[in-house]
Amino acid sequence: MSTIPKSASSILASFRRSQANELHLQVDFFKGDNWEECAAFIQAIRAAAWSEGKLRDPAWMADFASLYFSSKTLSWHSKLPLEARQDWFKLEEALVNRWASANQDDDSHIRPVPAAAPNPVRGDVSSSVVHGVLKVVPYDTLVTPSYIQFATGWRNCGSTEDRKGALHMCLHSQSKPRLLEWT
């Protein structure tokens, strides 16, 4: 049994009814006349769900939306698979698929395709050869940047502020990596 006195429970029920009535005033019946009406319906359902804290509750949103189908959309909705009628995300997809025209400015019909790999360089490889030097750029902006150089012998590297004494690199690539300073 409820511990709320009868007068308080009736006040609470009345408050809930007034909230529900206010929420219902925000959504127009969807008749399915055109895409603009459909888009407004989708936005109204989202807004109502947000105001109720139910934006991430696809079952609640689908149930709420089902109250506003009329005319040909009521028949259309009734013929949808149960899973689409009970899940807002599937229902929304069905709405867009049915009412959005192919020439709309939405690009939902475009499927991204990964970029193709660049063609391998054939023949003259000199056009893809990049020359540069390795530059050391310290985090501390007070320290002067320097370049990598070979120190005594070929086994040790050091640094120099003279770009002419820097180790020169050659890269066979069509892209320019950021670590090279171009010559």
JSON list of C-alpha atoms in Angstrom, two decimals:
[
{"chain": "A", "resi": 1, "resn": "MET", "atom": "CA", "xyz": [0.00, 0.00, 0.00]},
{"chain": "A", "resi": 2, "resn": "SER", "atom": "CA", "xyz": [1.03, 3.53, -0.65]},
{"chain": "A", "resi": 3, "resn": "THR", "atom": "CA", "xyz": [2.07, 5.73, 2.26]},
{"chain": "A", "resi": 4, "resn": "ILE", "atom": "CA", "xyz": [1.06, 8.88, 0.36]},
{"chain": "A", "resi": 5, "resn": "PRO", "atom": "CA", "xyz": [-2.23, 10.32, 1.63]},
{"chain": "A", "resi": 6, "resn": "LYS", "atom": "CA", "xyz": [-5.06, 10.21, -0.89]},
{"chain": "A", "resi": 7, "resn": "SER", "atom": "CA", "xyz": [-5.07, 13.97, -1.38]},
{"chain": "A", "resi": 8, "resn": "ALA", "atom": "CA", "xyz": [-1.32, 14.04, -2.09]},
{"chain": "A", "resi": 9, "resn": "SER", "atom": "CA", "xyz": [-1.55, 11.13, -4.56]},
{"chain": "A", "resi": 10, "resn": "SER", "atom": "CA", "xyz": [-4.38, 12.85, -6.42]},
{"chain": "A", "resi": 11, "resn": "ILE", "atom": "CA", "xyz": [-2.34, 16.07, -6.58]},
{"chain": "A", "resi": 12, "resn": "LEU", "atom": "CA", "xyz": [0.63, 14.09, -7.92]},
{"chain": "A", "resi": 13, "resn": "ALA", "atom": "CA", "xyz": [-1.57, 12.37, -10.53]},
{"chain": "A", "resi": 14, "resn": "SER", "atom": "CA", "xyz": [-3.00, 15.72, -11.58]},
{"chain": "A", "resi": 15, "resn": "PHE", "atom": "CA", "xyz": [0.50, 17.17, -11.88]},
{"chain": "A", "resi": 16, "resn": "ARG", "atom": "CA", "xyz": [1.62, 14.24, -14.03]},
{"chain": "A", "resi": 17, "resn": "ARG", "atom": "CA", "xyz": [-1.44, 14.64, -16.28]},
{"chain": "A", "resi": 18, "resn": "SER", "atom": "CA", "xyz": [-0.70, 18.35, -16.74]},
{"chain": "A", "resi": 19, "resn": "GLN", "atom": "CA", "xyz": [2.94, 17.56, -17.58]},
{"chain": "A", "resi": 20, "resn": "ALA", "atom": "CA", "xyz": [1.81, 14.91, -20.05]},
{"chain": "A", "resi": 21, "resn": "ASN", "atom": "CA", "xyz": [-0.66, 17.34, -21.61]},
{"chain": "A", "resi": 22, "resn": "GLU", "atom": "CA", "xyz": [2.10, 19.96, -21.93]},
{"chain": "A", "resi": 23, "resn": "LEU", "atom": "CA", "xyz": [4.37, 17.39, -23.55]},
{"chain": "A", "resi": 24, "resn": "HIS", "atom": "CA", "xyz": [1.65, 16.32, -26.00]},
{"chain": "A", "resi": 25, "resn": "LEU", "atom": "CA", "xyz": [1.11, 19.93, -27.08]},
{"chain": "A", "resi": 26, "resn": "GLN", "atom": "CA", "xyz": [4.70, 19.99, -28.36]},
{"chain": "A", "resi": 27, "resn": "VAL", "atom": "CA", "xyz": [4.13, 17.19, -30.90]},
{"chain": "A", "resi": 28, "resn": "ASP", "atom": "CA", "xyz": [1.84, 17.40, -33.91]},
{"chain": "A", "resi": 29, "resn": "PHE", "atom": "CA", "xyz": [0.27, 14.33, -35.47]},
{"chain": "A", "resi": 30, "resn": "PHE", "atom": "CA", "xyz": [2.39, 13.00, -38.31]},
{"chain": "A", "resi": 31, "resn": "LYS", "atom": "CA", "xyz": [0.35, 12.37, -41.45]},
{"chain": "A", "resi": 32, "resn": "GLY", "atom": "CA", "xyz": [3.24, 11.67, -43.84]},
{"chain": "A", "resi": 33, "resn": "ASP", "atom": "CA", "xyz": [2.65, 14.45, -46.33]},
{"chain": "A", "resi": 34, "resn": "ASN", "atom": "CA", "xyz": [6.34, 15.25, -47.00]},
{"chain": "A", "resi": 35, "resn": "TRP", "atom": "CA", "xyz": [9.90, 15.15, -45.71]},
{"chain": "A", "resi": 36, "resn": "GLU", "atom": "CA", "xyz": [9.65, 18.53, -43.96]},
{"chain": "A", "resi": 37, "resn": "GLU", "atom": "CA", "xyz": [6.74, 17.25, -41.86]},
{"chain": "A", "resi": 38, "resn": "CYS", "atom": "CA", "xyz": [8.69, 14.06, -41.10]},
{"chain": "A", "resi": 39, "resn": "ALA", "atom": "CA", "xyz": [11.81, 16.01, -40.08]},
{"chain": "A", "resi": 40, "resn": "ALA", "atom": "CA", "xyz": [9.71, 18.24, -37.78]},
{"chain": "A", "resi": 41, "resn": "PHE", "atom": "CA", "xyz": [8.13, 15.12, -36.25]},
{"chain": "A", "resi": 42, "resn": "ILE", "atom": "CA", "xyz": [11.54, 13.53, -35.59]},
{"chain": "A", "resi": 43, "resn": "GLN", "atom": "CA", "xyz": [12.78, 16.74, -33.98]},
{"chain": "A", "resi": 44, "resn": "ALA", "atom": "CA", "xyz": [9.63, 17.04, -31.85]},
{"chain": "A", "resi": 45, "resn": "ILE", "atom": "CA", "xyz": [10.01, 13.46, -30.57]},
{"chain": "A", "resi": 46, "resn": "ARG", "atom": "CA", "xyz": [13.66, 14.12, -29.73]},
{"chain": "A", "resi": 47, "resn": "ALA", "atom": "CA", "xyz": [12.77, 17.37, -27.95]},
{"chain": "A", "resi": 48, "resn": "ALA", "atom": "CA", "xyz": [10.01, 15.69, -25.94]},
{"chain": "A", "resi": 49, "resn": "ALA", "atom": "CA", "xyz": [12.36, 12.84, -24.97]},
{"chain": "A", "resi": 50, "resn": "TRP", "atom": "CA", "xyz": [15.03, 15.31, -23.94]},
{"chain": "A", "resi": 51, "resn": "SER", "atom": "CA", "xyz": [12.60, 17.29, -21.78]},
{"chain": "A", "resi": 52, "resn": "GLU", "atom": "CA", "xyz": [11.61, 14.04, -20.05]},
{"chain": "A", "resi": 53, "resn": "GLY", "atom": "CA", "xyz": [15.20, 12.82, -19.64]},
{"chain": "A", "resi": 54, "resn": "LYS", "atom": "CA", "xyz": [14.48, 9.93, -22.01]},
{"chain": "A", "resi": 55, "resn": "LEU", "atom": "CA", "xyz": [16.69, 10.84, -24.95]},
{"chain": "A", "resi": 56, "resn": "ARG", "atom": "CA", "xyz": [18.73, 7.64, -24.47]},
{"chain": "A", "resi": 57, "resn": "ASP", "atom": "CA", "xyz": [15.65, 5.44, -23.98]},
{"chain": "A", "resi": 58, "resn": "PRO", "atom": "CA", "xyz": [14.77, 4.12, -27.47]},
{"chain": "A", "resi": 59, "resn": "ALA", "atom": "CA", "xyz": [11.77, 2.08, -26.25]},
{"chain": "A", "resi": 60, "resn": "TRP", "atom": "CA", "xyz": [10.18, 5.10, -24.53]},
{"chain": "A", "resi": 61, "resn": "MET", "atom": "CA", "xyz": [10.79, 7.27, -27.60]},
{"chain": "A", "resi": 62, "resn": "ALA", "atom": "CA", "xyz": [9.28, 4.68, -29.96]},
{"chain": "A", "resi": 63, "resn": "ASP", "atom": "CA", "xyz": [6.24, 4.25, -27.72]},
{"chain": "A", "resi": 64, "resn": "PHE", "atom": "CA", "xyz": [5.79, 8.02, -27.43]},
{"chain": "A", "resi": 65, "resn": "ALA", "atom": "CA", "xyz": [6.13, 8.52, -31.19]},
{"chain": "A", "resi": 66, "resn": "SER", "atom": "CA", "xyz": [3.56, 5.79, -31.85]},
{"chain": "A", "resi": 67, "resn": "LEU", "atom": "CA", "xyz": [0.90, 8.02, -30.25]},
{"chain": "A", "resi": 68, "resn": "TYR", "atom": "CA", "xyz": [1.29, 10.57, -33.05]},
{"chain": "A", "resi": 69, "resn": "PHE", "atom": "CA", "xyz": [1.00, 8.53, -36.22]},
{"chain": "A", "resi": 70, "resn": "SER", "atom": "CA", "xyz": [-2.20, 9.28, -38.11]},
{"chain": "A", "resi": 71, "resn": "SER", "atom": "CA", "xyz": [-3.70, 8.73, -41.52]},
{"chain": "A", "resi": 72, "resn": "LYS", "atom": "CA", "xyz": [-1.36, 6.84, -43.84]},
{"chain": "A", "resi": 73, "resn": "THR", "atom": "CA", "xyz": [1.51, 6.87, -41.32]},
{"chain": "A", "resi": 74, "resn": "LEU", "atom": "CA", "xyz": [-0.59, 4.92, -38.82]},
{"chain": "A", "resi": 75, "resn": "SER", "atom": "CA", "xyz": [-1.05, 2.18, -41.40]},
{"chain": "A", "resi": 76, "resn": "TRP", "atom": "CA", "xyz": [2.64, 2.35, -42.38]},
{"chain": "A", "resi": 77, "resn": "HIS", "atom": "CA", "xyz": [3.75, 2.17, -38.74]},
{"chain": "A", "resi": 78, "resn": "SER", "atom": "CA", "xyz": [1.48, -0.79, -38.03]},
{"chain": "A", "resi": 79, "resn": "LYS", "atom": "CA", "xyz": [3.08, -2.76, -40.86]},
{"chain": "A", "resi": 80, "resn": "LEU", "atom": "CA", "xyz": [6.64, -2.21, -39.63]},
{"chain": "A", "resi": 81, "resn": "PRO", "atom": "CA", "xyz": [8.45, -5.11, -37.98]},
{"chain": "A", "resi": 82, "resn": "LEU", "atom": "CA", "xyz": [7.97, -5.20, -34.22]},
{"chain": "A", "resi": 83, "resn": "GLU", "atom": "CA", "xyz": [11.64, -4.43, -33.57]},
{"chain": "A", "resi": 84, "resn": "ALA", "atom": "CA", "xyz": [11.34, -1.16, -35.54]},
{"chain": "A", "resi": 85, "resn": "ARG", "atom": "CA", "xyz": [8.15, -0.19, -33.70]},
{"chain": "A", "resi": 86, "resn": "GLN", "atom": "CA", "xyz": [9.79, -0.78, -30.30]},
{"chain": "A", "resi": 87, "resn": "ASP", "atom": "CA", "xyz": [13.16, 0.91, -30.89]},
{"chain": "A", "resi": 88, "resn": "TRP", "atom": "CA", "xyz": [13.31, 4.62, -31.70]},
{"chain": "A", "resi": 89, "resn": "PHE", "atom": "CA", "xyz": [16.63, 4.37, -33.53]},
{"chain": "A", "resi": 90, "resn": "LYS", "atom": "CA", "xyz": [15.24, 1.74, -35.91]},
{"chain": "A", "resi": 91, "resn": "LEU", "atom": "CA", "xyz": [11.96, 3.63, -36.22]},
{"chain": "A", "resi": 92, "resn": "GLU", "atom": "CA", "xyz": [13.79, 6.87, -36.99]},
{"chain": "A", "resi": 93, "resn": "GLU", "atom": "CA", "xyz": [15.82, 5.09, -39.68]},
{"chain": "A", "resi": 94, "resn": "ALA", "atom": "CA", "xyz": [12.60, 3.71, -41.19]},
{"chain": "A", "resi": 95, "resn": "LEU", "atom": "CA", "xyz": [11.06, 7.20, -41.17]},
{"chain": "A", "resi": 96, "resn": "VAL", "atom": "CA", "xyz": [14.07, 8.71, -42.94]},
{"chain": "A", "resi": 97, "resn": "ASN", "atom": "CA", "xyz": [14.23, 5.87, -45.47]},
{"chain": "A", "resi": 98, "resn": "ARG", "atom": "CA", "xyz": [10.52, 6.29, -46.26]},
{"chain": "A", "resi": 99, "resn": "TRP", "atom": "CA", "xyz": [10.16, 10.10, -46.37]},
{"chain": "A", "resi": 100, "resn": "ALA", "atom": "CA", "xyz": [13.55, 11.63, -47.17]},
{"chain": "A", "resi": 101, "resn": "SER", "atom": "CA", "xyz": [13.93, 12.13, -50.89]},
{"chain": "A", "resi": 102, "resn": "ALA", "atom": "CA", "xyz": [17.15, 11.15, -52.60]},
{"chain": "A", "resi": 103, "resn": "ASN", "atom": "CA", "xyz": [17.82, 14.75, -53.63]},
{"chain": "A", "resi": 104, "resn": "GLN", "atom": "CA", "xyz": [17.69, 16.08, -50.06]},
{"chain": "A", "resi": 105, "resn": "ASP", "atom": "CA", "xyz": [20.77, 17.88, -48.83]},
{"chain": "A", "resi": 106, "resn": "ASP", "atom": "CA", "xyz": [21.39, 15.20, -46.23]},
{"chain": "A", "resi": 107, "resn": "ASP", "atom": "CA", "xyz": [24.22, 12.90, -47.20]},
{"chain": "A", "resi": 108, "resn": "SER", "atom": "CA", "xyz": [22.99, 9.86, -45.26]},
{"chain": "A", "resi": 109, "resn": "HIS", "atom": "CA", "xyz": [22.92, 7.81, -48.48]},
{"chain": "A", "resi": 110, "resn": "ILE", "atom": "CA", "xyz": [26.63, 8.41, -49.05]},
{"chain": "A", "resi": 111, "resn": "ARG", "atom": "CA", "xyz": [28.85, 5.63, -47.77]},
{"chain": "A", "resi": 112, "resn": "PRO", "atom": "CA", "xyz": [32.46, 6.67, -47.08]},
{"chain": "A", "resi": 113, "resn": "VAL", "atom": "CA", "xyz": [35.06, 4.67, -48.96]},
{"chain": "A", "resi": 114, "resn": "PRO", "atom": "CA", "xyz": [38.65, 4.37, -47.75]},
{"chain": "A", "resi": 115, "resn": "ALA", "atom": "CA", "xyz": [41.17, 6.28, -49.83]},
{"chain": "A", "resi": 116, "resn": "ALA", "atom": "CA", "xyz": [43.08, 4.24, -52.35]},
{"chain": "A", "resi": 117, "resn": "ALA", "atom": "CA", "xyz": [46.79, 3.74, -51.83]},
{"chain": "A", "resi": 118, "resn": "PRO", "atom": "CA", "xyz": [48.95, 5.94, -54.03]},
{"chain": "A", "resi": 119, "resn": "ASN", "atom": "CA", "xyz": [50.23, 4.33, -57.20]},
{"chain": "A", "resi": 120, "resn": "PRO", "atom": "CA", "xyz": [53.77, 3.02, -56.87]},
{"chain": "A", "resi": 121, "resn": "VAL", "atom": "CA", "xyz": [56.34, 5.21, -58.59]},
{"chain": "A", "resi": 122, "resn": "ARG", "atom": "CA", "xyz": [57.53, 3.67, -61.84]},
{"chain": "A", "resi": 123, "resn": "GLY", "atom": "CA", "xyz": [60.30, 4.76, -64.11]},
{"chain": "A", "resi": 124, "resn": "ASP", "atom": "CA", "xyz": [61.98, 7.96, -62.90]},
{"chain": "A", "resi": 125, "resn": "VAL", "atom": "CA", "xyz": [62.12, 7.72, -59.09]},
{"chain": "A", "resi": 126, "resn": "SER", "atom": "CA", "xyz": [63.90, 11.06, -58.71]},
{"chain": "A", "resi": 127, "resn": "SER", "atom": "CA", "xyz": [60.54, 12.85, -58.73]},
{"chain": "A", "resi": 128, "resn": "SER", "atom": "CA", "xyz": [59.56, 11.08, -55.51]},
{"chain": "A", "resi": 129, "resn": "VAL", "atom": "CA", "xyz": [62.89, 11.51, -53.71]},
{"chain": "A", "resi": 130, "resn": "VAL", "atom": "CA", "xyz": [62.83, 14.07, -50.92]},
{"chain": "A", "resi": 131, "resn": "HIS", "atom": "CA", "xyz": [66.02, 15.49, -49.45]},
{"chain": "A", "resi": 132, "resn": "GLY", "atom": "CA", "xyz": [66.25, 17.01, -45.99]},
{"chain": "A", "resi": 133, "resn": "VAL", "atom": "CA", "xyz": [68.05, 17.23, -42.68]},
{"chain": "A", "resi": 134, "resn": "LEU", "atom": "CA", "xyz": [67.00, 16.05, -39.22]},
{"chain": "A", "resi": 135, "resn": "LYS", "atom": "CA", "xyz": [66.30, 19.02, -36.98]},
{"chain": "A", "resi": 136, "resn": "VAL", "atom": "CA", "xyz": [66.17, 18.83, -33.17]},
{"chain": "A", "resi": 137, "resn": "VAL", "atom": "CA", "xyz": [63.48, 21.14, -31.81]},
{"chain": "A", "resi": 138, "resn": "PRO", "atom": "CA", "xyz": [63.55, 21.23, -27.98]},
{"chain": "A", "resi": 139, "resn": "TYR", "atom": "CA", "xyz": [60.43, 21.76, -25.90]},
{"chain": "A", "resi": 140, "resn": "ASP", "atom": "CA", "xyz": [62.17, 24.64, -24.16]},
{"chain": "A", "resi": 141, "resn": "THR", "atom": "CA", "xyz": [61.80, 27.63, -26.48]},
{"chain": "A", "resi": 142, "resn": "LEU", "atom": "CA", "xyz": [64.86, 29.30, -24.93]},
{"chain": "A", "resi": 143, "resn": "VAL", "atom": "CA", "xyz": [67.13, 26.58, -26.34]},
{"chain": "A", "resi": 144, "resn": "THR", "atom": "CA", "xyz": [68.21, 27.08, -29.96]},
{"chain": "A", "resi": 145, "resn": "PRO", "atom": "CA", "xyz": [67.12, 24.33, -32.36]},
{"chain": "A", "resi": 146, "resn": "SER", "atom": "CA", "xyz": [69.97, 22.24, -33.75]},
{"chain": "A", "resi": 147, "resn": "TYR", "atom": "CA", "xyz": [70.60, 19.60, -36.39]},
{"chain": "A", "resi": 148, "resn": "ILE", "atom": "CA", "xyz": [71.80, 16.00, -36.16]},
{"chain": "A", "resi": 149, "resn": "GLN", "atom": "CA", "xyz": [75.38, 15.42, -37.35]},
{"chain": "A", "resi": 150, "resn": "PHE", "atom": "CA", "xyz": [77.80, 12.55, -37.30]},
{"chain": "A", "resi": 151, "resn": "ALA", "atom": "CA", "xyz": [80.32, 12.99, -34.55]},
{"chain": "A", "resi": 152, "resn": "THR", "atom": "CA", "xyz": [83.73, 11.31, -34.47]},
{"chain": "A", "resi": 153, "resn": "GLY", "atom": "CA", "xyz": [83.41, 8.23, -36.64]},
{"chain": "A", "resi": 154, "resn": "TRP", "atom": "CA", "xyz": [80.22, 6.91, -38.16]},
{"chain": "A", "resi": 155, "resn": "ARG", "atom": "CA", "xyz": [78.91, 5.30, -34.97]},
{"chain": "A", "resi": 156, "resn": "ASN", "atom": "CA", "xyz": [78.13, 8.42, -32.94]},
{"chain": "A", "resi": 157, "resn": "CYS", "atom": "CA", "xyz": [75.76, 11.28, -33.57]},
{"chain": "A", "resi": 158, "resn": "GLY", "atom": "CA", "xyz": [75.86, 14.75, -32.13]},
{"chain": "A", "resi": 159, "resn": "SER", "atom": "CA", "xyz": [74.19, 18.07, -32.73]},
{"chain": "A", "resi": 160, "resn": "THR", "atom": "CA", "xyz": [75.22, 21.23, -34.52]},
{"chain": "A", "resi": 161, "resn": "GLU", "atom": "CA", "xyz": [73.66, 24.64, -35.05]},
{"chain": "A", "resi": 162, "resn": "ASP", "atom": "CA", "xyz": [75.24, 24.77, -38.53]},
{"chain": "A", "resi": 163, "resn": "ARG", "atom": "CA", "xyz": [72.76, 23.44, -41.06]},
{"chain": "A", "resi": 164, "resn": "LYS", "atom": "CA", "xyz": [75.54, 22.80, -43.56]},
{"chain": "A", "resi": 165, "resn": "GLY", "atom": "CA", "xyz": [77.18, 20.32, -41.18]},
{"chain": "A", "resi": 166, "resn": "ALA", "atom": "CA", "xyz": [73.91, 18.43, -40.58]},
{"chain": "A", "resi": 167, "resn": "LEU", "atom": "CA", "xyz": [73.29, 14.85, -41.60]},
{"chain": "A", "resi": 168, "resn": "HIS", "atom": "CA", "xyz": [71.47, 14.94, -44.94]},
{"chain": "A", "resi": 169, "resn": "MET", "atom": "CA", "xyz": [68.62, 12.47, -45.43]},
{"chain": "A", "resi": 170, "resn": "CYS", "atom": "CA", "xyz": [67.02, 11.14, -48.55]},
{"chain": "A", "resi": 171, "resn": "LEU", "atom": "CA", "xyz": [63.44, 9.86, -48.41]},
{"chain": "A", "resi": 172, "resn": "HIS", "atom": "CA", "xyz": [61.70, 7.93, -51.17]},
{"chain": "A", "resi": 173, "resn": "SER", "atom": "CA", "xyz": [58.10, 9.03, -50.64]},
{"chain": "A", "resi": 174, "resn": "GLN", "atom": "CA", "xyz": [55.45, 11.22, -52.17]},
{"chain": "A", "resi": 175, "resn": "SER", "atom": "CA", "xyz": [54.42, 12.54, -48.74]},
{"chain": "A", "resi": 176, "resn": "LYS", "atom": "CA", "xyz": [56.47, 15.01, -46.72]},
{"chain": "A", "resi": 177, "resn": "PRO", "atom": "CA", "xyz": [57.00, 13.86, -43.16]},
{"chain": "A", "resi": 178, "resn": "ARG", "atom": "CA", "xyz": [57.14, 16.67, -40.59]},
{"chain": "A", "resi": 179, "resn": "LEU", "atom": "CA", "xyz": [60.44, 15.64, -39.09]},
{"chain": "A", "resi": 180, "resn": "LEU", "atom": "CA", "xyz": [62.44, 16.74, -42.13]},
{"chain": "A", "resi": 181, "resn": "GLU", "atom": "CA", "xyz": [63.44, 20.28, -42.91]},
{"chain": "A", "resi": 182, "resn": "TRP", "atom": "CA", "xyz": [63.51, 20.47, -46.69]},
{"chain": "A", "resi": 183, "resn": "THR", "atom": "CA", "xyz": [66.62, 21.50, -48.60]}
]
